[in-house]
mmCIF file of C-alpha atoms and ligand atoms in Angstrom:
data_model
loop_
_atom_site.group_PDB
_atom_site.id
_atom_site.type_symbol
_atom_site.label_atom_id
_atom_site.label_comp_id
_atom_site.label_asym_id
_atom_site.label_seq_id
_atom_site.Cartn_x
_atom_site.Cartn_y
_atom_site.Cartn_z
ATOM 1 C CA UNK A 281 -129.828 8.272 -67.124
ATOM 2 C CA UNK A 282 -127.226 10.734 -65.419
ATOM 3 C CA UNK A 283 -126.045 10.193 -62.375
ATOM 4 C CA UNK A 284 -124.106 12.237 -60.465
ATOM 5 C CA UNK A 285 -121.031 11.177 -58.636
ATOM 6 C CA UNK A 286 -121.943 9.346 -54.974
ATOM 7 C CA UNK A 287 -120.160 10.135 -52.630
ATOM 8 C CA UNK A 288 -119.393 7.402 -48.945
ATOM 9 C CA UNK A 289 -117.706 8.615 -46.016
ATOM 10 C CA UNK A 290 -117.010 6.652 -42.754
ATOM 11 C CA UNK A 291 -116.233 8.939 -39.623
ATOM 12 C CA UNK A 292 -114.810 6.841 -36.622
ATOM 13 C CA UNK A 293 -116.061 8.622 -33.226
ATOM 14 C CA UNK A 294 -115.104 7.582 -29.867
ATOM 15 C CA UNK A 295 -117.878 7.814 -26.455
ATOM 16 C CA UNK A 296 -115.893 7.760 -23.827
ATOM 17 C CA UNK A 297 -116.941 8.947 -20.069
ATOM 18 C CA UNK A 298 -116.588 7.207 -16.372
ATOM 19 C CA UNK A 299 -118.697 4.015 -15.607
ATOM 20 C CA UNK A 300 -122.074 4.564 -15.968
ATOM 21 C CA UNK A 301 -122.170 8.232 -17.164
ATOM 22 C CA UNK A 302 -124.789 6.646 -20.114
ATOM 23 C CA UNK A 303 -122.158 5.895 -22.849
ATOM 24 C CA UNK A 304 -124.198 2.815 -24.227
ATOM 25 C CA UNK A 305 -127.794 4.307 -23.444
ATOM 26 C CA UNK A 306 -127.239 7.123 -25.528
ATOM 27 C CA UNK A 307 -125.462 4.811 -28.553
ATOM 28 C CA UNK A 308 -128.427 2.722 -28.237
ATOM 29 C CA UNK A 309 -131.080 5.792 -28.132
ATOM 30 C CA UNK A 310 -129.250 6.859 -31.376
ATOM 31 C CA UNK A 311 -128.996 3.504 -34.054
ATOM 32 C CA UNK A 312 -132.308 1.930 -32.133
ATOM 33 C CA UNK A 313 -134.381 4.510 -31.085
ATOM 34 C CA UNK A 314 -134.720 3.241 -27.518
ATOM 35 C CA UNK A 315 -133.916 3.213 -24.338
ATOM 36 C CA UNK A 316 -133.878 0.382 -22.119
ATOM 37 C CA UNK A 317 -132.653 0.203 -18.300
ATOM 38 C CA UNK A 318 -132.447 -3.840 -18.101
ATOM 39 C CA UNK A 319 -129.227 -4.248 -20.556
ATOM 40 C CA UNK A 320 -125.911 -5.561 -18.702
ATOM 41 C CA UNK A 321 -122.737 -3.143 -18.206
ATOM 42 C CA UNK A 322 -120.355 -3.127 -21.377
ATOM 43 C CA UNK A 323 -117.168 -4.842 -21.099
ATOM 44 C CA UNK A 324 -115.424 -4.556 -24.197
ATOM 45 C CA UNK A 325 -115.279 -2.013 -26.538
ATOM 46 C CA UNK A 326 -118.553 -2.099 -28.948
ATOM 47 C CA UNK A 327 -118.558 -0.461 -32.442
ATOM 48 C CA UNK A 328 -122.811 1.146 -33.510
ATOM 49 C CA UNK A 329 -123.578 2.310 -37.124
ATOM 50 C CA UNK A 330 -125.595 5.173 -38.148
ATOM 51 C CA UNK A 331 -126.059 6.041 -41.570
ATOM 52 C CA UNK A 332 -127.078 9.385 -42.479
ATOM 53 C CA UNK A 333 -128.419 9.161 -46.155
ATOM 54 C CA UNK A 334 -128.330 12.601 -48.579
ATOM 55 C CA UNK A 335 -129.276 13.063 -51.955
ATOM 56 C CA UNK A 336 -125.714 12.728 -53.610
ATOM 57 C CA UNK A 337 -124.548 10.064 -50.959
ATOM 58 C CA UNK A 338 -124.182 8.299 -47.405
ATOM 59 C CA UNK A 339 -122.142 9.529 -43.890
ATOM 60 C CA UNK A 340 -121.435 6.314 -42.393
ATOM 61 C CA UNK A 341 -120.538 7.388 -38.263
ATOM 62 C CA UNK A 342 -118.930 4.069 -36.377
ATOM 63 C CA UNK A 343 -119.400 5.452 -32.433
ATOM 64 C CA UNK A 344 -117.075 3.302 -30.762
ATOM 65 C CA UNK A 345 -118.447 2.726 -26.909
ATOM 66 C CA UNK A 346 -115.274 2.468 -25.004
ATOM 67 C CA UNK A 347 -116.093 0.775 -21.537
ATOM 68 C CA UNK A 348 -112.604 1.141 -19.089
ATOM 69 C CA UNK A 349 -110.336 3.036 -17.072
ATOM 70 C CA UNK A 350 -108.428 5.891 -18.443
ATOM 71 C CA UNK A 351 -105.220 3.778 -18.464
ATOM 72 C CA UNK A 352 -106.860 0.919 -21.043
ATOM 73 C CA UNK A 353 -109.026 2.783 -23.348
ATOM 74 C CA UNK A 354 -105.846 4.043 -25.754
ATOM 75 C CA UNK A 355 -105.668 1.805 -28.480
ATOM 76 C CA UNK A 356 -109.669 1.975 -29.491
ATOM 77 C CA UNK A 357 -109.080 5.672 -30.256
ATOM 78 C CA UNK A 358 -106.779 5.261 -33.411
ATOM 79 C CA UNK A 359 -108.126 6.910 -36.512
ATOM 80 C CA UNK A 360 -110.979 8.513 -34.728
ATOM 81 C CA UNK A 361 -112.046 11.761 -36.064
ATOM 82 C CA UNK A 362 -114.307 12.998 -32.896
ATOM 83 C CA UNK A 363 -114.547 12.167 -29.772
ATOM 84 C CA UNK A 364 -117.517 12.098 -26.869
ATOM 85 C CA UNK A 365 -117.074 12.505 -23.574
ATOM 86 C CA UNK A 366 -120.166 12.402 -21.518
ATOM 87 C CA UNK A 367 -120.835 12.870 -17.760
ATOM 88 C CA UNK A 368 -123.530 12.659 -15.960
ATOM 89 C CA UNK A 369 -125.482 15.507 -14.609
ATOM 90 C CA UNK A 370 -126.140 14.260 -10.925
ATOM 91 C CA UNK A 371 -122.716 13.015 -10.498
ATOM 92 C CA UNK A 372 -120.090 15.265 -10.021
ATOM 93 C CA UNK A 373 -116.946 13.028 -10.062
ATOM 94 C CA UNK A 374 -118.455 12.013 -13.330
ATOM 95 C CA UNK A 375 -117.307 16.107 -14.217
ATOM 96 C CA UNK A 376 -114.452 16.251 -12.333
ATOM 97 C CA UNK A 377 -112.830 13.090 -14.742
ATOM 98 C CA UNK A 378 -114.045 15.110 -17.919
ATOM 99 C CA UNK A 379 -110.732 16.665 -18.216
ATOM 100 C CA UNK A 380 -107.886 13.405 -17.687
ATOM 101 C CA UNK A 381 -111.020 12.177 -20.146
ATOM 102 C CA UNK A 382 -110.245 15.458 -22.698
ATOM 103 C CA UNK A 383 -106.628 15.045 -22.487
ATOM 104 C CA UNK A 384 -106.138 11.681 -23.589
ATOM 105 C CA UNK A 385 -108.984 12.502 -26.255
ATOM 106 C CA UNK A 386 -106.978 15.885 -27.216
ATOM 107 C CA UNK A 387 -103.820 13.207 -28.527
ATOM 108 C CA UNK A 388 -105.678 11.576 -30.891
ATOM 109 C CA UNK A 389 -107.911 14.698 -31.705
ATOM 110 C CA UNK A 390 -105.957 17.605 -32.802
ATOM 111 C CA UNK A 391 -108.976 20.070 -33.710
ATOM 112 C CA UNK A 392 -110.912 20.646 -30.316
ATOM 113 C CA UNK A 393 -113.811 21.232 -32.417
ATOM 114 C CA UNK A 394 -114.410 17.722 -32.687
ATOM 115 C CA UNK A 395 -114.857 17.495 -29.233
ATOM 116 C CA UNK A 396 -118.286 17.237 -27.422
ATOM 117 C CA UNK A 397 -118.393 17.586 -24.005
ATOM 118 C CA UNK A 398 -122.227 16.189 -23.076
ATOM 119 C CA UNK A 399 -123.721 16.155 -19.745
ATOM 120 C CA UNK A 400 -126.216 13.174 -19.513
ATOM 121 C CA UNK A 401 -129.665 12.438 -17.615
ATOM 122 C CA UNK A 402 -131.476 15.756 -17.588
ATOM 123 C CA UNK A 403 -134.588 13.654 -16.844
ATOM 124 C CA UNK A 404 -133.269 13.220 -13.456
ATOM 125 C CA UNK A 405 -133.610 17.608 -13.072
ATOM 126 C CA UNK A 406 -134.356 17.064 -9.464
ATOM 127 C CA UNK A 407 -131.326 15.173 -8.758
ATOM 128 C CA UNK A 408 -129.159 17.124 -10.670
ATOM 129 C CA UNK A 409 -125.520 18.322 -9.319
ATOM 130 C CA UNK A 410 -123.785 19.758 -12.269
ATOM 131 C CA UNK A 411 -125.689 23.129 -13.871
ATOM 132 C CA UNK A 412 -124.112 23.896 -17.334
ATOM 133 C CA UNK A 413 -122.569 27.443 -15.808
ATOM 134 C CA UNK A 414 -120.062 25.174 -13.431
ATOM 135 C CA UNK A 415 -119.472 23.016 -16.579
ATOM 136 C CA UNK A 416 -118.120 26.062 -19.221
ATOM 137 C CA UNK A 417 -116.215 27.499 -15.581
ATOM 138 C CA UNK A 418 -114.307 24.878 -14.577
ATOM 139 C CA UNK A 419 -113.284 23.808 -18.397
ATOM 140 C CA UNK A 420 -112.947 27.439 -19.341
ATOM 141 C CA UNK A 421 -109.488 26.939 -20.327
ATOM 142 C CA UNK A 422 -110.022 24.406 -22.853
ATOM 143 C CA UNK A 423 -112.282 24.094 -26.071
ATOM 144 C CA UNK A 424 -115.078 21.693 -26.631
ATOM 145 C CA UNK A 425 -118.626 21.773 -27.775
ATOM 146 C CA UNK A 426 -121.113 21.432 -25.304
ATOM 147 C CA UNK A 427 -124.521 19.408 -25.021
ATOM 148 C CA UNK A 428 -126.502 18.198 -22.217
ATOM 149 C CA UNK A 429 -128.906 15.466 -22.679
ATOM 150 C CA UNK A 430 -131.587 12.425 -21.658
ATOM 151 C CA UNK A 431 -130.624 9.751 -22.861
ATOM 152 C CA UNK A 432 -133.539 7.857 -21.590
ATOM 153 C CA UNK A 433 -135.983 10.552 -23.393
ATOM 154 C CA UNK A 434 -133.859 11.402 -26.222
ATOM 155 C CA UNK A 435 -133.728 14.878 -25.427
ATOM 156 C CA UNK A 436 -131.372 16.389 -27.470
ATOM 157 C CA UNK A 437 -129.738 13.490 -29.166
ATOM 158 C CA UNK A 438 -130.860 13.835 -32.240
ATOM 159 C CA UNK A 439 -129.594 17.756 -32.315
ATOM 160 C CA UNK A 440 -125.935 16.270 -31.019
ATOM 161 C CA UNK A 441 -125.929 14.491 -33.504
ATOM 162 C CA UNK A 442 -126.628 16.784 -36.183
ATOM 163 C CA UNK A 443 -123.815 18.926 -34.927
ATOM 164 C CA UNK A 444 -121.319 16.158 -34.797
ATOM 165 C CA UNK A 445 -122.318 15.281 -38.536
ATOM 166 C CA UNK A 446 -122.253 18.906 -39.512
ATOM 167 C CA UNK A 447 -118.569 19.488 -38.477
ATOM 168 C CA UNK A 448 -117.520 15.933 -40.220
ATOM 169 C CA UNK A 449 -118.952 17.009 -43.185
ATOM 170 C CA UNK A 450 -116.889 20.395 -42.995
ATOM 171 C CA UNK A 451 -113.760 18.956 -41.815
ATOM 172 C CA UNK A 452 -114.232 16.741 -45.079
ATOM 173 C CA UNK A 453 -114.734 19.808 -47.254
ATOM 174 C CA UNK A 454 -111.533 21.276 -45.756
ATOM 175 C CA UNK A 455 -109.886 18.151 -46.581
ATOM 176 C CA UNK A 456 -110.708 18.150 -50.139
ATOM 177 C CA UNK A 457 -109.922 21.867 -50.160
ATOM 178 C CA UNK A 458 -106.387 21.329 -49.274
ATOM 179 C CA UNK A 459 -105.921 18.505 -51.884
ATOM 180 C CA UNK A 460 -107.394 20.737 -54.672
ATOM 181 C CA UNK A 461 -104.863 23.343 -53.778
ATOM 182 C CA UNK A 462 -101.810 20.675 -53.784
HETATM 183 P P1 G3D B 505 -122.171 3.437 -19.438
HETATM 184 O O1 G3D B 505 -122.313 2.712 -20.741
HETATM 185 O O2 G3D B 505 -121.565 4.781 -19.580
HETATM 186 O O3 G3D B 505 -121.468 2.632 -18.394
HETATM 187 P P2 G3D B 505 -125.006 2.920 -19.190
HETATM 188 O O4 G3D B 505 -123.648 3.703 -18.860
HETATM 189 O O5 G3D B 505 -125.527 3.293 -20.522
HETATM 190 O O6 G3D B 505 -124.810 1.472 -18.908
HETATM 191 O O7 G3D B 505 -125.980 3.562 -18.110
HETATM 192 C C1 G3D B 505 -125.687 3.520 -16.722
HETATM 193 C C2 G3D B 505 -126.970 3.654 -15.901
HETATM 194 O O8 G3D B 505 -127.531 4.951 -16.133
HETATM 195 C C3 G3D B 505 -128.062 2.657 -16.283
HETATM 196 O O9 G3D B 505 -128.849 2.432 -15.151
HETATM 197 C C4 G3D B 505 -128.889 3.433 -17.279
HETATM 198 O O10 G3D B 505 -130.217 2.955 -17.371
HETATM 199 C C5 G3D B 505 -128.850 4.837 -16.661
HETATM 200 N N1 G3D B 505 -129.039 5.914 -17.633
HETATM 201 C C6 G3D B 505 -128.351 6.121 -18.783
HETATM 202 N N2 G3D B 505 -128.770 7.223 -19.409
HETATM 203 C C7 G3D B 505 -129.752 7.757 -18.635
HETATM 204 C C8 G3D B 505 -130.592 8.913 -18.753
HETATM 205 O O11 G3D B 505 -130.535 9.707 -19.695
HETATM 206 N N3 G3D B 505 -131.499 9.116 -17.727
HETATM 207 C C9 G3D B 505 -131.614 8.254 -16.672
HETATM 208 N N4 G3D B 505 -132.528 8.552 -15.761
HETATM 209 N N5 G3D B 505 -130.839 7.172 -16.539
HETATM 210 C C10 G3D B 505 -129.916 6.914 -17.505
HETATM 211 P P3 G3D B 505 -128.671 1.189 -14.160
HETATM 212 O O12 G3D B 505 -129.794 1.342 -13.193
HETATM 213 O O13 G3D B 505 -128.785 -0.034 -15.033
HETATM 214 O O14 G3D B 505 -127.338 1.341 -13.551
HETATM 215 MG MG1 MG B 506 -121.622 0.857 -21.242
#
C-alpha cells in the first residue's frame, strides 16, 4: 500500500495577559471543551496540547499559560513561534498592559503576524469597558491580529484558533521555501 510522506509539526505558543484576563479559561475551553469557574488561580507556568489531525499529518500546538508579572514571565517564551495576549473586555487596565505585554512578546516574536491580540469575556456585554474601535486606536501603531472572545461560551475560540493554525502552517511553508532555494 502507498503511503504518502506524514508529516508532524510542534508549534510552541505563549498566552500571556494580566491576572485574571482568562488565560487558563480559554486554554481549558480549547483542549477540554469546557469551561469551569471553580478551578484555583495558576501559579506556575502550565504547558496544554491540541492536536489538529489532516489527511497527510498532525499540527501539534503546546499553548504555554504563563501566570506572572511582566518582569518573571521571560524565560517560558524561548522557542515560541506565536504569542497570545489577552485582556479582558470589562477591564481596562487589563488593555492598558497589552502593550509592555506586546513588547516583551515582540523579542521573542519577530513577525507581528504571529501576534493575537484577544479581548476576553464578551458574555459579560453589559459590563463591558473596552469596544474593539478603542482597541485598533490606541495600538494603531503596532501590528497584531485581533480577536475578541467568551471564553466561558466559546465564542470565537474555535475561529482563533483556526487563524493561529493557519499562519503556522504558512510560516512552515515559507520555511521550507527558503531551504528549497538554499
Ligand atoms: P487567568 O488564567 O488569566 O488568571 P482565569 O484567568 O482563567 O483564571 O480567569 C479569571 C476569572 O475570570 C475567573 O473567575 C474565570 O471564571 C473568569 N473568566 C474567564 N474567562 C471568562 C469569560 O469568557 N467570561 C466570564 N464571564 N468570565 C470569565 P473567578 O470568579 O474565579 O475569578
Ligand atoms: Mg491562570
Amino acid at each position: 500500500m502507498g503511503v504518502g510522506k506524514m508529516f508532524e509539526k510542534t508549534f510552541k505558543i505563549a498566552v500571556l495577559g494580566d491576572h485574571a484576563t482568562g488565560k487558563t479559561s480559554l486554554l481549558r475551553r480549547l483542549v477540554y471543551g469546557e469551561f469551569d469557574a471553580e478551578y484555583l488561580p495558576t501559579t506556575k507556568p502550565e504547558a496544554f496540547e491540541r492536536e489538529y489531525r489532516f489527511r497527510n499529518g498532525v499540527v501539534r500546538l503546546v499553548l504555554w499559560d504563563v501566570p506572572g508579572s511582566l518582569e518573571e514571565v521571560d524565560e517560558n517564551l524561548y522557542g515560541a513561534k506565536a504569542g497570545l495576549l489577552l485582556y479582558d473586555v470589562c477591564r481596562e487596565s487589563s488593555l492598558r498592559s497589552v502593550r509592555r505585554w506586546y513588547e516583551l512578546l515582540s523579542k521573542f516574536i519577530r513577525d507581528k503576524s504571529h501576534i493575537w491580540i484577544v479581548g476576553n469575556k464578551i458574555d459579560l456585554e453589559s459590563s463591558r469597558k473596552v469596544e474593539a474601535e478603542k482597541v485598533k486606536e490606541k495600538l494603531r501603531d503596532i501590528n497584531f491580529n485581533y480577536f475578541e472572545i467568551s471564553a466561558k461560551t466559546g465564542k470565537n475560540v474555535e475561529i482563533l484558533f483556526k487563524s493561529i493554525l493557519r499562519s503556522l502552517i504558512e510560516l512552515q511553508l515559507e520555511e521550507v521555501k527558503m531551504r528549497l532555494r538554499d
